[in-house]
PDB file of C-alpha atoms and ligand atoms in Angstrom:
ATOM      1  CA  MET A   1     -28.361  97.605  20.055  1.00 54.00           C
ATOM      2  CA  PRO A   2     -32.159  97.590  20.451  1.00 59.00           C
ATOM      3  CA  ALA A   3     -34.130  97.585  17.298  1.00 80.00           C
ATOM      4  CA  GLN A   4     -37.000  99.784  16.361  1.00 93.00           C
ATOM      5  CA  SER A   5     -39.775  98.522  14.196  1.00 96.00           C
ATOM      6  CA  PHE A   6     -42.766  99.512  12.128  1.00 97.00           C
ATOM      7  CA  GLY A   7     -45.573  97.646  10.419  1.00 97.00           C
ATOM      8  CA  VAL A   8     -46.478  97.374   6.720  1.00 98.00           C
ATOM      9  CA  ALA A   9     -49.920  96.143   5.700  1.00 98.00           C
ATOM     10  CA  THR A  10     -49.765  94.617   2.258  1.00 98.00           C
ATOM     11  CA  ASP A  11     -52.950  94.093   0.211  1.00 97.00           C
ATOM     12  CA  ARG A  12     -51.852  91.817  -2.627  1.00 97.00           C
ATOM     13  CA  ARG A  13     -50.234  88.410  -2.986  1.00 97.00           C
ATOM     14  CA  ARG A  14     -47.031  89.885  -4.446  1.00 97.00           C
ATOM     15  CA  GLN A  15     -46.371  93.537  -3.927  1.00 97.00           C
ATOM     16  CA  ILE A  16     -43.418  95.973  -3.624  1.00 98.00           C
ATOM     17  CA  VAL A  17     -43.551  98.714  -1.031  1.00 98.00           C
ATOM     18  CA  ASP A  18     -41.040 101.584  -0.700  1.00 98.00           C
ATOM     19  CA  ILE A  19     -40.175 101.672   2.995  1.00 98.00           C
ATOM     20  CA  THR A  20     -37.299 104.232   2.776  1.00 98.00           C
ATOM     21  CA  THR A  21     -39.148 107.031   4.556  1.00 98.00           C
ATOM     22  CA  ASN A  22     -40.176 104.716   7.437  1.00 98.00           C
ATOM     23  CA  VAL A  23     -36.553 103.584   7.883  1.00 98.00           C
ATOM     24  CA  GLN A  24     -35.270 107.189   7.718  1.00 97.00           C
ATOM     25  CA  GLN A  25     -37.749 108.084  10.494  1.00 96.00           C
ATOM     26  CA  ALA A  26     -36.560 105.254  12.677  1.00 95.00           C
ATOM     27  CA  VAL A  27     -32.980 106.374  12.177  1.00 95.00           C
ATOM     28  CA  ALA A  28     -33.817 109.987  12.981  1.00 93.00           C
ATOM     29  CA  ASP A  29     -35.465 108.861  16.238  1.00 91.00           C
ATOM     30  CA  ARG A  30     -32.230 107.247  17.468  1.00 90.00           C
ATOM     31  CA  ASN A  31     -29.861 110.195  16.884  1.00 87.00           C
ATOM     32  CA  ILE A  32     -26.820 108.084  15.782  1.00 92.00           C
ATOM     33  CA  ASP A  33     -24.351 110.115  13.725  1.00 94.00           C
ATOM     34  CA  GLU A  34     -22.030 107.441  12.338  1.00 97.00           C
ATOM     35  CA  GLY A  35     -22.578 103.644  12.151  1.00 97.00           C
ATOM     36  CA  LEU A  36     -24.665 100.996  10.436  1.00 97.00           C
ATOM     37  CA  VAL A  37     -28.361 100.336  10.033  1.00 97.00           C
ATOM     38  CA  VAL A  38     -29.690  96.868   9.454  1.00 98.00           C
ATOM     39  CA  VAL A  39     -33.206  96.666   8.020  1.00 98.00           C
ATOM     40  CA  SER A  40     -34.661  93.186   8.422  1.00 98.00           C
ATOM     41  CA  VAL A  41     -37.949  91.318   8.343  1.00 98.00           C
ATOM     42  CA  PRO A  42     -38.805  88.515  10.727  1.00 97.00           C
ATOM     43  CA  HIS A  43     -40.747  86.599   8.092  1.00 98.00           C
ATOM     44  CA  CYS A  44     -40.124  83.673   5.725  1.00 98.00           C
ATOM     45  CA  THR A  45     -42.167  84.906   2.813  1.00 98.00           C
ATOM     46  CA  CYS A  46     -41.188  88.511   2.368  1.00 98.00           C
ATOM     47  CA  THR A  47     -37.856  90.240   1.782  1.00 98.00           C
ATOM     48  CA  VAL A  48     -36.138  93.595   1.814  1.00 98.00           C
ATOM     49  CA  TYR A  49     -33.762  94.852  -0.814  1.00 98.00           C
ATOM     50  CA  VAL A  50     -32.279  98.116  -2.165  1.00 98.00           C
ATOM     51  CA  ASN A  51     -32.990  99.317  -5.685  1.00 98.00           C
ATOM     52  CA  GLU A  52     -34.736 101.959  -7.702  1.00 98.00           C
ATOM     53  CA  ASP A  53     -38.418 102.607  -7.129  1.00 97.00           C
ATOM     54  CA  GLU A  54     -39.551 102.547 -10.777  1.00 98.00           C
ATOM     55  CA  SER A  55     -42.701 100.834 -12.003  1.00 97.00           C
ATOM     56  CA  GLY A  56     -41.104  98.940 -14.900  1.00 98.00           C
ATOM     57  CA  LEU A  57     -38.362  97.614 -12.600  1.00 98.00           C
ATOM     58  CA  ALA A  58     -40.961  96.635 -10.005  1.00 97.00           C
ATOM     59  CA  ASP A  59     -42.799  94.564 -12.653  1.00 97.00           C
ATOM     60  CA  ASP A  60     -39.474  93.107 -13.773  1.00 98.00           C
ATOM     61  CA  THR A  61     -38.634  92.085 -10.204  1.00 97.00           C
ATOM     62  CA  LEU A  62     -42.016  90.392  -9.785  1.00 97.00           C
ATOM     63  CA  GLU A  63     -41.493  88.666 -13.168  1.00 97.00           C
ATOM     64  CA  ILE A  64     -38.020  87.300 -12.310  1.00 96.00           C
ATOM     65  CA  VAL A  65     -39.358  85.994  -9.003  1.00 95.00           C
ATOM     66  CA  ASP A  66     -42.055  84.175 -10.991  1.00 94.00           C
ATOM     67  CA  THR A  67     -39.468  82.908 -13.519  1.00 95.00           C
ATOM     68  CA  LEU A  68     -37.165  81.568 -10.798  1.00 94.00           C
ATOM     69  CA  THR A  69     -39.785  79.863  -8.616  1.00 94.00           C
ATOM     70  CA  THR A  70     -42.842  78.946 -10.660  1.00 92.00           C
ATOM     71  CA  GLY A  71     -43.320  75.444 -12.081  1.00 91.00           C
ATOM     72  CA  GLY A  72     -41.274  73.449  -9.682  1.00 92.00           C
ATOM     73  CA  ARG A  73     -42.640  70.439  -7.852  1.00 95.00           C
ATOM     74  CA  TRP A  74     -41.901  72.014  -4.470  1.00 96.00           C
ATOM     75  CA  ARG A  75     -42.339  69.690  -1.491  1.00 97.00           C
ATOM     76  CA  HIS A  76     -43.183  72.569   0.851  1.00 97.00           C
ATOM     77  CA  ASN A  77     -46.408  73.093  -1.096  1.00 96.00           C
ATOM     78  CA  ARG A  78     -47.797  69.960   0.687  1.00 96.00           C
ATOM     79  CA  ILE A  79     -47.877  72.024   3.867  1.00 97.00           C
ATOM     80  CA  ASP A  80     -49.293  75.409   2.944  1.00 95.00           C
ATOM     81  CA  ASN A  81     -48.858  75.890  -0.822  1.00 95.00           C
ATOM     82  CA  ASN A  82     -46.465  78.807  -0.675  1.00 97.00           C
ATOM     83  CA  ALA A  83     -43.051  77.268  -1.481  1.00 97.00           C
ATOM     84  CA  GLU A  84     -42.513  79.798  -4.300  1.00 97.00           C
ATOM     85  CA  ALA A  85     -42.724  82.660  -1.686  1.00 97.00           C
ATOM     86  CA  HIS A  86     -40.269  80.905   0.662  1.00 98.00           C
ATOM     87  CA  LEU A  87     -37.797  80.176  -2.122  1.00 97.00           C
ATOM     88  CA  ALA A  88     -37.890  83.732  -3.516  1.00 97.00           C
ATOM     89  CA  ALA A  89     -37.325  85.087   0.034  1.00 97.00           C
ATOM     90  CA  SER A  90     -34.335  82.834   0.467  1.00 97.00           C
ATOM     91  CA  ILE A  91     -32.843  83.961  -2.847  1.00 95.00           C
ATOM     92  CA  MET A  92     -33.279  87.686  -2.069  1.00 95.00           C
ATOM     93  CA  GLY A  93     -32.539  87.657   1.619  1.00 95.00           C
ATOM     94  CA  ASN A  94     -34.339  89.043   4.626  1.00 96.00           C
ATOM     95  CA  ALA A  95     -32.083  91.994   5.495  1.00 98.00           C
ATOM     96  CA  VAL A  96     -29.975  94.844   4.121  1.00 98.00           C
ATOM     97  CA  CYS A  97     -27.151  96.613   5.913  1.00 98.00           C
ATOM     98  CA  LEU A  98     -26.403 100.192   5.085  1.00 98.00           C
ATOM     99  CA  PRO A  99     -23.910 102.813   6.341  1.00 98.00           C
ATOM    100  CA  LEU A 100     -24.990 105.809   8.396  1.00 97.00           C
ATOM    101  CA  SER A 101     -23.055 109.068   8.091  1.00 97.00           C
ATOM    102  CA  GLY A 102     -23.993 112.489   9.411  1.00 96.00           C
ATOM    103  CA  GLY A 103     -27.137 110.844  10.818  1.00 94.00           C
ATOM    104  CA  GLN A 104     -28.311 109.894   7.310  1.00 96.00           C
ATOM    105  CA  ILE A 105     -28.606 106.501   5.594  1.00 98.00           C
ATOM    106  CA  GLN A 106     -26.073 106.481   2.805  1.00 98.00           C
ATOM    107  CA  LEU A 107     -28.063 105.680  -0.301  1.00 98.00           C
ATOM    108  CA  GLY A 108     -27.294 106.446  -3.928  1.00 98.00           C
ATOM    109  CA  THR A 109     -29.410 108.967  -5.838  1.00 98.00           C
ATOM    110  CA  TRP A 110     -31.827 106.388  -7.088  1.00 98.00           C
ATOM    111  CA  GLN A 111     -31.581 103.829  -4.327  1.00 98.00           C
ATOM    112  CA  ARG A 112     -34.605 103.101  -2.142  1.00 98.00           C
ATOM    113  CA  ILE A 113     -35.209 100.493   0.531  1.00 98.00           C
ATOM    114  CA  MET A 114     -37.985  98.140  -0.746  1.00 98.00           C
ATOM    115  CA  LEU A 115     -40.127  95.495   0.930  1.00 98.00           C
ATOM    116  CA  LEU A 116     -41.187  92.678  -1.371  1.00 98.00           C
ATOM    117  CA  GLU A 117     -44.284  90.854  -0.232  1.00 98.00           C
ATOM    118  CA  LEU A 118     -44.382  87.333  -1.629  1.00 98.00           C
ATOM    119  CA  ASP A 119     -47.359  85.808   0.080  1.00 98.00           C
ATOM    120  CA  GLY A 120     -49.787  88.559   0.988  1.00 98.00           C
ATOM    121  CA  PRO A 121     -51.931  90.138   1.919  1.00 98.00           C
ATOM    122  CA  ARG A 122     -50.386  90.216   5.360  1.00 98.00           C
ATOM    123  CA  GLN A 123     -49.320  92.462   8.210  1.00 98.00           C
ATOM    124  CA  ARG A 124     -45.527  92.647   8.135  1.00 98.00           C
ATOM    125  CA  GLN A 125     -42.996  93.917  10.643  1.00 98.00           C
ATOM    126  CA  VAL A 126     -39.777  95.645   9.691  1.00 98.00           C
ATOM    127  CA  ALA A 127     -36.975  95.844  12.277  1.00 97.00           C
ATOM    128  CA  VAL A 128     -34.491  98.740  12.098  1.00 97.00           C
ATOM    129  CA  THR A 129     -31.325  97.961  14.137  1.00 97.00           C
ATOM    130  CA  MET A 130     -28.692 100.615  14.411  1.00 95.00           C
ATOM    131  CA  VAL A 131     -25.059 100.159  15.438  1.00 94.00           C
ATOM    132  CA  ASP A 132     -23.297 103.276  16.691  1.00 93.00           C
ATOM    133  CA  GLY A 133     -19.783 103.526  15.472  1.00 88.00           C
TER     134      GLY A 133
HETATM  135 ZN1   ZN B   1     -45.034  77.967   3.910  1.00 56.72          ZN
END
């Protein structure tokens, strides 16, 4: 079950990047017809999720992250002043699992796989792990 991976360079503190095409390419490279694909990030301050790639929703997503995490007296800020990013990543999770059928990731019409940078700019890695089945 070896993973493939690709990099994403973010250029803002908080940023949403549509990574669907990159994941689809990784899946195409493995030639698995039926199974599962797990998309994950080995980072504590970014996350992956599935939703629509629409600019208003992107702004709403960034706003709810702010609403949920800003203003606390977070103890982790004593270390590197990015507790909000860690907490948002914990809330949203660091992986999504999706079905593969006919060699294609099964996404709804408007669904895209998104990376949410919470403490950029940084170079991020995305792992794509496929399970044949
Ligand atoms: Zn930290």
